[in-house]
mmCIF file of C-alpha atoms and ligand atoms in Angstrom:
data_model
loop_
_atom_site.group_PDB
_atom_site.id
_atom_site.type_symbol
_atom_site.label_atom_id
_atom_site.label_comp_id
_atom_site.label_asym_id
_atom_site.label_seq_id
_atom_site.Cartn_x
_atom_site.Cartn_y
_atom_site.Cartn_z
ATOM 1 C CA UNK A 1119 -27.283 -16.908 -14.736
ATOM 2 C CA UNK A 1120 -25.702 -14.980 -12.330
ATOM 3 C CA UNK A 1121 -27.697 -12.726 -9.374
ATOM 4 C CA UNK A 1122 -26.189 -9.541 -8.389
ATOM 5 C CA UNK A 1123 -27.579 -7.743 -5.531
ATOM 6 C CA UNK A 1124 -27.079 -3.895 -6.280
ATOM 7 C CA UNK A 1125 -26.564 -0.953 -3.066
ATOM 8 C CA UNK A 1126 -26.292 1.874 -5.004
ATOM 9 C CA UNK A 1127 -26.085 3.500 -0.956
ATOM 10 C CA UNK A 1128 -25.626 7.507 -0.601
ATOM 11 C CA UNK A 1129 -23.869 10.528 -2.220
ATOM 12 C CA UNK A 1130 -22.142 9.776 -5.319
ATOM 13 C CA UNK A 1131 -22.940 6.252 -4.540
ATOM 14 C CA UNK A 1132 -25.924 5.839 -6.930
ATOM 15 C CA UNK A 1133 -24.683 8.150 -9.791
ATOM 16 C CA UNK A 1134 -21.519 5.738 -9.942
ATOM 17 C CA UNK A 1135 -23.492 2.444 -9.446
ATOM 18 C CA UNK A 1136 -25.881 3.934 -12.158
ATOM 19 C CA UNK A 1137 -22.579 3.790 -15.029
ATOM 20 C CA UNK A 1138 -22.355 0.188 -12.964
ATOM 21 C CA UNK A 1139 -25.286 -1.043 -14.059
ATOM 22 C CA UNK A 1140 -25.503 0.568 -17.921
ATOM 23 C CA UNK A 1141 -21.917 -1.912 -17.843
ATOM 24 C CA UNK A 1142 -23.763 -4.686 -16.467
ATOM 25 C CA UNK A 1143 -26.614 -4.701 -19.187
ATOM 26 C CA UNK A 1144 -24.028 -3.969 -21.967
ATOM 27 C CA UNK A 1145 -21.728 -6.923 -21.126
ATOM 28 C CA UNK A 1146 -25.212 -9.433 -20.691
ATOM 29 C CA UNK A 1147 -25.894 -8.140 -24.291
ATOM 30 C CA UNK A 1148 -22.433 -8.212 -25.956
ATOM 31 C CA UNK A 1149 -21.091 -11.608 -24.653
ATOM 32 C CA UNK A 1150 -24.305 -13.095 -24.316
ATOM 33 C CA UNK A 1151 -24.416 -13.744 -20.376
ATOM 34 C CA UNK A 1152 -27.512 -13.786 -18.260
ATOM 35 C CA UNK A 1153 -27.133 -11.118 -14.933
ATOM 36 C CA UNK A 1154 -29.874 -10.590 -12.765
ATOM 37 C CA UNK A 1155 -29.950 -7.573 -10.867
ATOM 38 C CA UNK A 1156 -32.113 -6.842 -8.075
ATOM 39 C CA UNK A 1157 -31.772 -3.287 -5.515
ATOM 40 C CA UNK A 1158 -31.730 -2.895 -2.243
ATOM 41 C CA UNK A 1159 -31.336 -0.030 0.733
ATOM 42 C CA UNK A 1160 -27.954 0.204 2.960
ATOM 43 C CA UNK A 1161 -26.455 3.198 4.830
ATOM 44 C CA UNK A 1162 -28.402 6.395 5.048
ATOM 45 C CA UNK A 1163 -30.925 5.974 2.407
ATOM 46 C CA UNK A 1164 -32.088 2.911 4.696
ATOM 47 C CA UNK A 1165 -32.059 4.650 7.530
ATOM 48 C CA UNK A 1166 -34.368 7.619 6.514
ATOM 49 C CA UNK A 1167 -36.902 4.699 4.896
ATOM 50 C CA UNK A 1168 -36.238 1.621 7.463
ATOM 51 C CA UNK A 1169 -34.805 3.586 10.301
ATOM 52 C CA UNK A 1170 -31.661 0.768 10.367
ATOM 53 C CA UNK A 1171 -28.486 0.931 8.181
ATOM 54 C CA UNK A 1172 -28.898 -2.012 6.915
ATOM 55 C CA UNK A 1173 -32.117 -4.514 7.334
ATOM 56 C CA UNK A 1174 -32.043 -8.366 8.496
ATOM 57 C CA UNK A 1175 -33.446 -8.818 4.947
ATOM 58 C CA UNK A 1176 -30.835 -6.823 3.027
ATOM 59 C CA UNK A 1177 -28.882 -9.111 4.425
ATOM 60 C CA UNK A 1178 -30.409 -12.431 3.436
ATOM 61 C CA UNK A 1179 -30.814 -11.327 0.017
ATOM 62 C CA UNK A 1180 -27.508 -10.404 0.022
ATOM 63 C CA UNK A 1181 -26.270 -13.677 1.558
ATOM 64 C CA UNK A 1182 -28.530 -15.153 -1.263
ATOM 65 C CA UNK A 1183 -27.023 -13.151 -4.236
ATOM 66 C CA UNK A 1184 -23.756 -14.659 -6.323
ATOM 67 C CA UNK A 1185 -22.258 -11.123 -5.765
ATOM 68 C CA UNK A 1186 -23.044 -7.867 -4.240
ATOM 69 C CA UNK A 1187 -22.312 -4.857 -5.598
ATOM 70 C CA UNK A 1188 -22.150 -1.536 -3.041
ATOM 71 C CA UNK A 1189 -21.485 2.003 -4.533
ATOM 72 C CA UNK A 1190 -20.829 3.908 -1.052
ATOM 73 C CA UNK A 1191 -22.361 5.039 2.294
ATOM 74 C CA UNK A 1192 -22.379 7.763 4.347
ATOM 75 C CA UNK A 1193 -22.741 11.456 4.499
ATOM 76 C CA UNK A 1194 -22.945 14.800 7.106
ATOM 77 C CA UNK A 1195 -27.188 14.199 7.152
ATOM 78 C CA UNK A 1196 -26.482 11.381 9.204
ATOM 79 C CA UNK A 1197 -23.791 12.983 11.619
ATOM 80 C CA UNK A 1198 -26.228 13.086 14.357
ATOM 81 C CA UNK A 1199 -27.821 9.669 14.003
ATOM 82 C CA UNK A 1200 -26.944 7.265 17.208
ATOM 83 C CA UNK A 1201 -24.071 5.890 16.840
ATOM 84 C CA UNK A 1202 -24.384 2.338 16.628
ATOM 85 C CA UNK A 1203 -27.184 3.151 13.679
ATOM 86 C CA UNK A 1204 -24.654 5.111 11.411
ATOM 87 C CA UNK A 1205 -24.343 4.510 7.830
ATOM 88 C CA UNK A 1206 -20.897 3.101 7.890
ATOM 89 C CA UNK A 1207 -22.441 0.247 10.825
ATOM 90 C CA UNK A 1208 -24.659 -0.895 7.789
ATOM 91 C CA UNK A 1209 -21.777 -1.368 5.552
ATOM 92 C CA UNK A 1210 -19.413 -3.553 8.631
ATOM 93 C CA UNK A 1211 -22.465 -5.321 9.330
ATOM 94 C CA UNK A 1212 -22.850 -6.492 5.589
ATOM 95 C CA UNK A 1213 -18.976 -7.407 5.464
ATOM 96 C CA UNK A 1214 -19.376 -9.167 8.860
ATOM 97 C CA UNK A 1215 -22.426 -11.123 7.989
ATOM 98 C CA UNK A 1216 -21.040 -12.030 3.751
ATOM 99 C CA UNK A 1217 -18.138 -13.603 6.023
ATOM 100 C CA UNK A 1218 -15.925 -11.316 3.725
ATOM 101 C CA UNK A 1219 -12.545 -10.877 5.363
ATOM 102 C CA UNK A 1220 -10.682 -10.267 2.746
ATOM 103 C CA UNK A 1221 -10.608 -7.289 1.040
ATOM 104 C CA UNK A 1222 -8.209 -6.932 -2.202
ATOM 105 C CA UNK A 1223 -7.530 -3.103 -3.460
ATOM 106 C CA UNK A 1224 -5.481 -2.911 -6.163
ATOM 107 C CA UNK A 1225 -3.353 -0.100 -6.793
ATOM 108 C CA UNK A 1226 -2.617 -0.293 -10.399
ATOM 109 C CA UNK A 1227 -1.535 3.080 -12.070
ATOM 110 C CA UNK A 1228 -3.602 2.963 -15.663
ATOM 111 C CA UNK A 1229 -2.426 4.609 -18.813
ATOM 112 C CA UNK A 1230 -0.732 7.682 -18.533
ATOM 113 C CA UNK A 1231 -1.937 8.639 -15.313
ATOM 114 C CA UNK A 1232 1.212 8.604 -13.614
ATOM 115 C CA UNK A 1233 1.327 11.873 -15.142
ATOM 116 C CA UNK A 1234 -1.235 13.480 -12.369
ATOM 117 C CA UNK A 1235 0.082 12.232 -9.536
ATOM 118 C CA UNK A 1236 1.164 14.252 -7.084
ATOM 119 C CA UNK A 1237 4.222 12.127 -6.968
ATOM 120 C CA UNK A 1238 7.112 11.811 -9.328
ATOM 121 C CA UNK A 1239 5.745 10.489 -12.863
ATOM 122 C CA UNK A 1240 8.589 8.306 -13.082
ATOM 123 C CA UNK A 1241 8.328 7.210 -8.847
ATOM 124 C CA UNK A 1242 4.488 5.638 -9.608
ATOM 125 C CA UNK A 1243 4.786 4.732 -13.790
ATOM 126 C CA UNK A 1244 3.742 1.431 -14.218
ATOM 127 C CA UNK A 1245 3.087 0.924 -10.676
ATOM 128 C CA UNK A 1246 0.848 -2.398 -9.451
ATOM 129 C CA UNK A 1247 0.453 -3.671 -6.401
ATOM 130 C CA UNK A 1248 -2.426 -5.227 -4.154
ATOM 131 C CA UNK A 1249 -3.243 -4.001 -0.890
ATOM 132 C CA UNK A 1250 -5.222 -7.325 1.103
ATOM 133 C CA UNK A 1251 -6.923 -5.874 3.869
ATOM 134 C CA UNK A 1252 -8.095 -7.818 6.497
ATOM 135 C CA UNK A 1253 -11.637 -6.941 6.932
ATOM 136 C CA UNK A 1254 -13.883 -8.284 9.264
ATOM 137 C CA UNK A 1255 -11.639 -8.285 12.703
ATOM 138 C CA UNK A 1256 -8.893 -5.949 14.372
ATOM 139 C CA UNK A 1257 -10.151 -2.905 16.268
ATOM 140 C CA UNK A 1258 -13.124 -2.305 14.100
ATOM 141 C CA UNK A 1259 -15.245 -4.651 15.701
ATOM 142 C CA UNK A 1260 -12.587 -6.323 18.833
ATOM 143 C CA UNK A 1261 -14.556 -6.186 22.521
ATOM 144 C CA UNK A 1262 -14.024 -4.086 25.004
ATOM 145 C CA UNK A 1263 -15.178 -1.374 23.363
ATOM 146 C CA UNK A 1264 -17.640 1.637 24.071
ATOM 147 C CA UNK A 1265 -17.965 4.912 26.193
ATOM 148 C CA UNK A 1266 -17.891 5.692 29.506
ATOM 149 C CA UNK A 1267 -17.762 7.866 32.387
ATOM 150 C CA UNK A 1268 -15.157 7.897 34.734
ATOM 151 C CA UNK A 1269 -15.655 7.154 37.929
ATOM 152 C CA UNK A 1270 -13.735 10.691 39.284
ATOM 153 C CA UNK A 1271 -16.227 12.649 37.366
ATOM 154 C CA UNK A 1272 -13.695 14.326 35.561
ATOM 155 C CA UNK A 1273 -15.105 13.256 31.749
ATOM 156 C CA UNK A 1274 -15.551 10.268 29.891
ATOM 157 C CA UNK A 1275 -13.374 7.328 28.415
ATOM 158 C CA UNK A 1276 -13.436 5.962 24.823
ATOM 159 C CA UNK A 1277 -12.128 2.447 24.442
ATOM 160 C CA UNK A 1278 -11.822 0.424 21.030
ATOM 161 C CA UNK A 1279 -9.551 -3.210 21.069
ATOM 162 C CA UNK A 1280 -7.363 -4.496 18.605
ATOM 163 C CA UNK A 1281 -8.100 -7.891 18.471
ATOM 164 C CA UNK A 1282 -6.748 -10.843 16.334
ATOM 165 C CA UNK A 1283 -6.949 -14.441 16.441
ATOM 166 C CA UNK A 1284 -4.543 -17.371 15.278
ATOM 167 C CA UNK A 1285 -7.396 -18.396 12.494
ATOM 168 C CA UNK A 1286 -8.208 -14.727 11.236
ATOM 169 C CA UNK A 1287 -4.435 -14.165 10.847
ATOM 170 C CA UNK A 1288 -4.095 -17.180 9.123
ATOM 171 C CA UNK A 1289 -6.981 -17.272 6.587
ATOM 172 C CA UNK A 1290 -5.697 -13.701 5.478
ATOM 173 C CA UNK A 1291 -2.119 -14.354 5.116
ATOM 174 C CA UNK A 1292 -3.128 -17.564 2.770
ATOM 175 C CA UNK A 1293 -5.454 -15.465 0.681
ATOM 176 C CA UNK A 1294 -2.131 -12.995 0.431
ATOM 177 C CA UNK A 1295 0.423 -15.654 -0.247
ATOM 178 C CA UNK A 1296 -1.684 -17.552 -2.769
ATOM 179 C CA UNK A 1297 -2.297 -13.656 -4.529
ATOM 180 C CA UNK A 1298 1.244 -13.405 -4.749
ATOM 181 C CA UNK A 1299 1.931 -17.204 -6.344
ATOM 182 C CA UNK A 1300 -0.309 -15.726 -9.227
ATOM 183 C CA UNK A 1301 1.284 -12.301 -9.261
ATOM 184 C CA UNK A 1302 4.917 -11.512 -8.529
ATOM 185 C CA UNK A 1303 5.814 -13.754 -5.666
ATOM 186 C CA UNK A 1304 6.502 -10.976 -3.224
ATOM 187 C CA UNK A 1305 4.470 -10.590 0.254
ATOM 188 C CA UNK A 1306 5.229 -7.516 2.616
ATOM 189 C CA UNK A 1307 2.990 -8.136 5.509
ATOM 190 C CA UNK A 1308 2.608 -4.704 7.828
ATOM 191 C CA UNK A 1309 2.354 -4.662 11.299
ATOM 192 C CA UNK A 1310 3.532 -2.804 14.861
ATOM 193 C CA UNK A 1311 5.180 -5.564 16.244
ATOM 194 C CA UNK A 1312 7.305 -3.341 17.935
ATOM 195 C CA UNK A 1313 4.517 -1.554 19.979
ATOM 196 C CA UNK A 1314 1.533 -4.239 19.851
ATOM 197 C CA UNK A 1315 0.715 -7.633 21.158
ATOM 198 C CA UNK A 1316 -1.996 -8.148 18.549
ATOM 199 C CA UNK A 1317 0.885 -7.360 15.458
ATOM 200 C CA UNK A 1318 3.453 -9.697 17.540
ATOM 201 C CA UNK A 1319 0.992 -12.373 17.020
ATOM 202 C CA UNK A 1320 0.332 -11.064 13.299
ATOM 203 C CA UNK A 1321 3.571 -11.742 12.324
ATOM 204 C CA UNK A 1322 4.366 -14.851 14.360
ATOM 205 C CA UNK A 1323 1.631 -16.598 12.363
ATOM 206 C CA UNK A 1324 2.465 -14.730 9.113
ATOM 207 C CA UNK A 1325 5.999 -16.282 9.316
ATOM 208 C CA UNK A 1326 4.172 -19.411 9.988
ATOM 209 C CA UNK A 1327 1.662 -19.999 7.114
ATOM 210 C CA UNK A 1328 4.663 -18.627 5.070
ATOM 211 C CA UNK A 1329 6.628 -22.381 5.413
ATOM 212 C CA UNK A 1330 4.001 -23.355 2.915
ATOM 213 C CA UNK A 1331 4.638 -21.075 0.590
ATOM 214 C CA UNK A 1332 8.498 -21.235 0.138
ATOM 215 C CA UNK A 1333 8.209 -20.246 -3.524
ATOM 216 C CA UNK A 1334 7.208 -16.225 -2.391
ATOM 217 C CA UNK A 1335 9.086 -13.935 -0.687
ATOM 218 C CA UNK A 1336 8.011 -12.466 2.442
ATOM 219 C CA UNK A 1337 9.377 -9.511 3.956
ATOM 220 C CA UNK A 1338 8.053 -7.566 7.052
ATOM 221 C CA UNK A 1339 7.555 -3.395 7.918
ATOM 222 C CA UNK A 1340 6.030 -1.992 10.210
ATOM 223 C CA UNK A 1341 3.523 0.397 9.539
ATOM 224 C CA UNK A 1342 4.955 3.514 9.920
ATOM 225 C CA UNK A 1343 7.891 3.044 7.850
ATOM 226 C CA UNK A 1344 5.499 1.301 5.077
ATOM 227 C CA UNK A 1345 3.507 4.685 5.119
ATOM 228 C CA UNK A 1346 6.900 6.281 4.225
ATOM 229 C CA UNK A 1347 8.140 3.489 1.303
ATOM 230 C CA UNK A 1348 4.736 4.155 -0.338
ATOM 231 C CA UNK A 1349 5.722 7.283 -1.575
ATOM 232 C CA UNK A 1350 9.290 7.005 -1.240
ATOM 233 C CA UNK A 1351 9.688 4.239 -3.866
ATOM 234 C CA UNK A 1352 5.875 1.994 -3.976
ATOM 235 C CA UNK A 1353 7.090 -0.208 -6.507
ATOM 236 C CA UNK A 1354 8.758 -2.236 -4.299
ATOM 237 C CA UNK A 1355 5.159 -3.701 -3.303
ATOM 238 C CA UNK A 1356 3.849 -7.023 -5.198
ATOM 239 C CA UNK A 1357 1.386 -7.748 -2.322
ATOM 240 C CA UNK A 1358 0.588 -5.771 0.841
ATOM 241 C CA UNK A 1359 -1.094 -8.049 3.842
ATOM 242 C CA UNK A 1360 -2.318 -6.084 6.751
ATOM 243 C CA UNK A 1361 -5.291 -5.342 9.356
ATOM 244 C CA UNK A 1362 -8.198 -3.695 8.836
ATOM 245 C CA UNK A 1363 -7.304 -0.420 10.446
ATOM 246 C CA UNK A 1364 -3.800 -0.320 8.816
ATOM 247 C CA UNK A 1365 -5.275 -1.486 5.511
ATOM 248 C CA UNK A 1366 -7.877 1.058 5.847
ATOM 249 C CA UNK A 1367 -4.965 4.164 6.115
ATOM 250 C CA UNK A 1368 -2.936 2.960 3.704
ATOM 251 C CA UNK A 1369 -5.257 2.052 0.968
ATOM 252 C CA UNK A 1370 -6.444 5.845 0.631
ATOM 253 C CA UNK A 1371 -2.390 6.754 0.679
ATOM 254 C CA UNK A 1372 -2.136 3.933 -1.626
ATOM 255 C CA UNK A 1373 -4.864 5.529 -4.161
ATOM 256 C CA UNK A 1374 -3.569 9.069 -4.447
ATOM 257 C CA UNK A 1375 -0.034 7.397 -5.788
ATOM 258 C CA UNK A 1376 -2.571 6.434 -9.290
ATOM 259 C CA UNK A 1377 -3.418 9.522 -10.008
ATOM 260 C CA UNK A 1378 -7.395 9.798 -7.670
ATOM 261 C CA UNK A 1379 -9.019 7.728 -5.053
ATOM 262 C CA UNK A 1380 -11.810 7.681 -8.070
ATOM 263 C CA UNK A 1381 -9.655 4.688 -9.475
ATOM 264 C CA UNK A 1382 -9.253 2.405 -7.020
ATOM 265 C CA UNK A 1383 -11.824 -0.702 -7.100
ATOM 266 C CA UNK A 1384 -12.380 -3.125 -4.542
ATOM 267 C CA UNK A 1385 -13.609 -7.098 -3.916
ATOM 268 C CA UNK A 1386 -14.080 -8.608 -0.361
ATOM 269 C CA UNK A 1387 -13.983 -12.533 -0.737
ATOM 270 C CA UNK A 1388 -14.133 -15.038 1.834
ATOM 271 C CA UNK A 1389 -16.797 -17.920 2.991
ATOM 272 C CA UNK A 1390 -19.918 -16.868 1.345
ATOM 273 C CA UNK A 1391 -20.735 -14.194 -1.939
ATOM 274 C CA UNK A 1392 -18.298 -11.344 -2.267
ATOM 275 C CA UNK A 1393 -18.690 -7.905 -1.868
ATOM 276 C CA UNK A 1394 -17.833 -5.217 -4.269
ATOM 277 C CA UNK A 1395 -17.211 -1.361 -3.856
ATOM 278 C CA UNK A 1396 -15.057 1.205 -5.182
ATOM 279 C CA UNK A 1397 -12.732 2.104 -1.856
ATOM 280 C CA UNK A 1398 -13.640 6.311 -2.407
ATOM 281 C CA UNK A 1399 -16.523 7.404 -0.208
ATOM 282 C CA UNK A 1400 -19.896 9.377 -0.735
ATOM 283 C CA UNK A 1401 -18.270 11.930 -1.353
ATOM 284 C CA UNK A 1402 -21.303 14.061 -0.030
ATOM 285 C CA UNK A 1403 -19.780 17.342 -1.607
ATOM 286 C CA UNK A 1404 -19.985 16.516 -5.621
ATOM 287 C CA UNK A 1405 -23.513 14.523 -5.035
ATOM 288 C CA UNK A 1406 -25.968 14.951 -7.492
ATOM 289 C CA UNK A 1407 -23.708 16.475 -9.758
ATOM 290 C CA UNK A 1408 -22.889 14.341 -12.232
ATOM 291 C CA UNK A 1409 -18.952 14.915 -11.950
ATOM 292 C CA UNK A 1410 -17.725 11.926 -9.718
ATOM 293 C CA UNK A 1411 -15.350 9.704 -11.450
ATOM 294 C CA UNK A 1412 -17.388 5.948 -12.213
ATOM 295 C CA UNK A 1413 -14.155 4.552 -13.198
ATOM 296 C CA UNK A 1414 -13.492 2.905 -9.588
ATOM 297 C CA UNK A 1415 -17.233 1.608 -9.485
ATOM 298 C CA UNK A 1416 -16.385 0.365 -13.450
ATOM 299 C CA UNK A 1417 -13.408 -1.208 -12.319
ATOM 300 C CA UNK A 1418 -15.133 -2.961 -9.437
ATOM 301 C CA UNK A 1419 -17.190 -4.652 -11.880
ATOM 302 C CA UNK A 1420 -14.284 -6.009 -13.833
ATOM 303 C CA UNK A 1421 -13.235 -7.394 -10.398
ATOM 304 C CA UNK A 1422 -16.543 -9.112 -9.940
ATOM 305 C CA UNK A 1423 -16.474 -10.767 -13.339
ATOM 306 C CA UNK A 1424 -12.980 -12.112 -12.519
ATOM 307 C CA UNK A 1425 -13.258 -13.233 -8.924
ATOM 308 C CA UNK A 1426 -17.056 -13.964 -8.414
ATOM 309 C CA UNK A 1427 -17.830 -15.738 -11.801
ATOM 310 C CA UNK A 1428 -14.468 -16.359 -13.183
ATOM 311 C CA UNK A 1429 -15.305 -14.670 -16.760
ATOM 312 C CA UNK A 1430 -11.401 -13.462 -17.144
ATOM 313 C CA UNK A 1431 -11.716 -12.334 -20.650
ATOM 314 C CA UNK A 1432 -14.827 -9.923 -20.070
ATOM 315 C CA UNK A 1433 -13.137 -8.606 -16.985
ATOM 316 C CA UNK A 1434 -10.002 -7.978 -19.022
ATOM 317 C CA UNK A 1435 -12.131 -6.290 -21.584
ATOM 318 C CA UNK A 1436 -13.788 -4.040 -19.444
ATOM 319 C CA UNK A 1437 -9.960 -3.084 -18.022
ATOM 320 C CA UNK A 1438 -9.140 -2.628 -21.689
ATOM 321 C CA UNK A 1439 -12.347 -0.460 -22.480
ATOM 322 C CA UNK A 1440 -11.517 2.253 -19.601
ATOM 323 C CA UNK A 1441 -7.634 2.305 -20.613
ATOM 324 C CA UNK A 1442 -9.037 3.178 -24.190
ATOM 325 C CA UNK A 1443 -10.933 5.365 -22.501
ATOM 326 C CA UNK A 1444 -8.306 7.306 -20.914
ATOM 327 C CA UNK A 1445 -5.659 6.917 -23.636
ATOM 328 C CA UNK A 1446 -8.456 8.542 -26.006
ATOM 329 C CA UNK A 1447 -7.996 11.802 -23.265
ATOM 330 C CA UNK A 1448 -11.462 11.545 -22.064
ATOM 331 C CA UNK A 1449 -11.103 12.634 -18.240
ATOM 332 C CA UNK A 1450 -13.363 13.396 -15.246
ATOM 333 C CA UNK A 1451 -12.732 16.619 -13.064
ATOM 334 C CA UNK A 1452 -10.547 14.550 -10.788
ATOM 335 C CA UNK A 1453 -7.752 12.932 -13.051
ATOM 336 C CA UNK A 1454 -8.133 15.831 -15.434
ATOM 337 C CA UNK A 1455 -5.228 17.452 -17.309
ATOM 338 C CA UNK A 1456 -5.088 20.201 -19.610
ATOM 339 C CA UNK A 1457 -5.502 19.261 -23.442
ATOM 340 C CA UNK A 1458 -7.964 16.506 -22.162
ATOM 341 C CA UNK A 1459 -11.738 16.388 -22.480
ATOM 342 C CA UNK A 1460 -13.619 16.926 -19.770
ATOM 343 C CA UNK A 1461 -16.252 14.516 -19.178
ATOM 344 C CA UNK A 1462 -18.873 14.104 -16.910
ATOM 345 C CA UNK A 1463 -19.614 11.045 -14.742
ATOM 346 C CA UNK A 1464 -22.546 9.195 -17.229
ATOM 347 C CA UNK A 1465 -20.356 10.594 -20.193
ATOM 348 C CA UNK A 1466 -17.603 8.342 -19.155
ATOM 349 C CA UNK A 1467 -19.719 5.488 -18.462
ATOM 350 C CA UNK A 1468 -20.705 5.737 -22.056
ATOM 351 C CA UNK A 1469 -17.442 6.286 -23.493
ATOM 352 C CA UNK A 1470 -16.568 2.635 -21.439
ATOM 353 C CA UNK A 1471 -19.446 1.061 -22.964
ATOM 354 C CA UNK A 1472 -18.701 2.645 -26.300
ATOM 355 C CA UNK A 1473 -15.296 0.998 -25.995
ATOM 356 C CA UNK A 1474 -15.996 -1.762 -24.623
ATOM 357 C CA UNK A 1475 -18.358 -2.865 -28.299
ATOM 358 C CA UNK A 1476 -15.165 -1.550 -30.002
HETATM 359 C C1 IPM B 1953 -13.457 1.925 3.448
HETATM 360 C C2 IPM B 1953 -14.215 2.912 4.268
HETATM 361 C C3 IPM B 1953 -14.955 2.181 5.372
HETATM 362 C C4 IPM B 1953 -13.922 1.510 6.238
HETATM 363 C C5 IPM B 1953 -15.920 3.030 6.217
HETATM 364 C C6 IPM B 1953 -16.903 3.769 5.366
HETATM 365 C C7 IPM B 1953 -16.608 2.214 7.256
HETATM 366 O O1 IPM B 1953 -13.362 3.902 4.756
HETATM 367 O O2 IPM B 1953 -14.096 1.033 2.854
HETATM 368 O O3 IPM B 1953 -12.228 2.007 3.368
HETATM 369 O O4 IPM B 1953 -13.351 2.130 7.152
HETATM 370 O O5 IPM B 1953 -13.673 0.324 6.014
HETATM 371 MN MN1 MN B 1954 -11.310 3.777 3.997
#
């Protein structure tokens, strides 16, 4: 049996976590497995009932789970919310306290959708590459950091920290190399070593872990210049290694490259159960519509089967079901081309599930 804690969270967040679940129930039926699925509150729906982003009890049960499952958080209702209560707090604190540091995004481009990228078809055809995001350090949570007012009167002063230790550095960089002894062999770890002390260290202990690892390549870039080799030639990339800001930028670059951030999934691993999420957003604008593209919350399940409770075949044949899917010209408003069917977010769930019996 395996227990799956469900955040089905704000905006598009439960309409995607909805095709999720229909997934879910189809593979316990079809291959016979036993998932049990319990729901809980994080971001702004938890604020408007518990007044907190994300509850001490969430937590547990989520520390508790075999996997958790996250559609997305966030949204303008909760602009105006103090700060350290925001929506996207809930989320850091549920990474922070699942221990999950590192956070794989692959950027695979599916079927024929190197068609609709913005870039060259035949720059991003066949592209596939992991971005491993450090996740749970770096200036998203590094101390000093707050507001202030300056002493001269003359306004305020915002300070965040970059901060990375010897151990975080390490742990990620093995997670990367050991990606790439399964993959193609090739780590590009991204830094500013040029500029910062925190990427000097990065890479120091980068080159380090590396000497046990002699069978993968490792090459370094800094992150500006990575920005540019994304779209000047990404297939160069096997696996990406970086911080959690630098991830952060260059996984949404990263996702426009296959064709719509609605494609990219997501798993966090690391000491305790992992955390899944597609890497789009709320995406407050197309809530409630019924036109946001499930395929990245889909493909996060796939993810979950493989890492969380190594079932590689029914992860593989979920991949297979939404390539079917999109080879059959089914489409949601954003990957959609004309000649295609248009489909709406729960009919595309159900053409996955339809496919995925086939
Ligand atoms: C992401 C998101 C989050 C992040 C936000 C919502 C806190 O942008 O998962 O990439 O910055 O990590
Ligand atoms: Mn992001």
């Amino acid at each position: 049996m395996y227990k799956i804690l469900l955040f089905p969270g704000d905006g598009i967040g439960p309409e995607v976590t909805e095709q999720a679940l229909r997934l879910i129930r189809k593979i316990g039926e079809s291959f016979h497995l036993v998932f049990e699925i319990e729901e809980d509150l994080l971001g702004g729906c938890s604020i408007d009932r518990h007044g907190a982003p994300l509850t001490p009890e969430a937590l547990k049960r989520a520390q508790n789970a075999d996997a958790v499952y996250l559609g997305a958080v966030g949204g303008p209702k909760w602009d105006d919310v103090d700060p350290s209560l925001r929506p996207e707090k809930g989320l850091l604190a549920l990474r922070k306290g699942l221990g999950a540091f590192a956070n794989l995004r692959p950027v695979k481009v599916l079927g024929d959708l190197a068609r609709i990228s913005t870039l060259k078809e035949e720059v991003v055809r066949g592209l596939d590459f992991v971005i491993v995001r450090e996740l749970t350090g770096g200036i998203y949570f590094g101390e000093p950091r707050g507001i202030s007012t300056l002493a001269d009167g003359r306004g305020e002063k915002g300070i965040n920290t970059e901060v990375y230790t010897t151990p975080e550095i390490e742990r990620i960089a093995r997670k990367a190399f050991e990606l790439a002894r399964r993959r193609g062999r090739k780590v590009t770890s991204v830094d500013k070593a040029n500029v910062l002390e925190s990427s000097r260290l990065w890479r120091k202990v980068v080159v380090e872990v590396h000497k046990d690892y002699p069978d993968v390549t490792l090459d370094h870039r800094y992150v500006d210049d990575c920005a540019m080799q994304l779209i000047r030639n990404p297939r160069q990339f096997d696996v990406m290694v970086t911080t959690n800001m630098f991830g952060d930028i260059l996984s949404d670059e990263a996702a426009m490259l296959t064709g719509s951030i609605g494609m990219l999934p997501s798993a966090s691993v690391g000491a305790g159960a992992a955390l899944y999420e597609p890497v789009h957003g709320s995406a407050p604008d197309i809530a409630g519509k019924n036109i946001a593209n499930p395929l990245a919350a889909i493909l996060s399940v796939a993810m979950m089967l493989e890492y969380s409770f190594n079932l590689h075949e029914v992860a593989h044949a979920v991949e297979k079901a939404v390539v079917k899917t999109l080879a059959e010209g089914f489409r949601t408003a954003d990957i959609f081309e004309q000649g295609m069917n248009r489909v709406s977010c729960s009919d595309m769930g159900s053409r996955v599930l339809h496919n995925l019996s086939a």
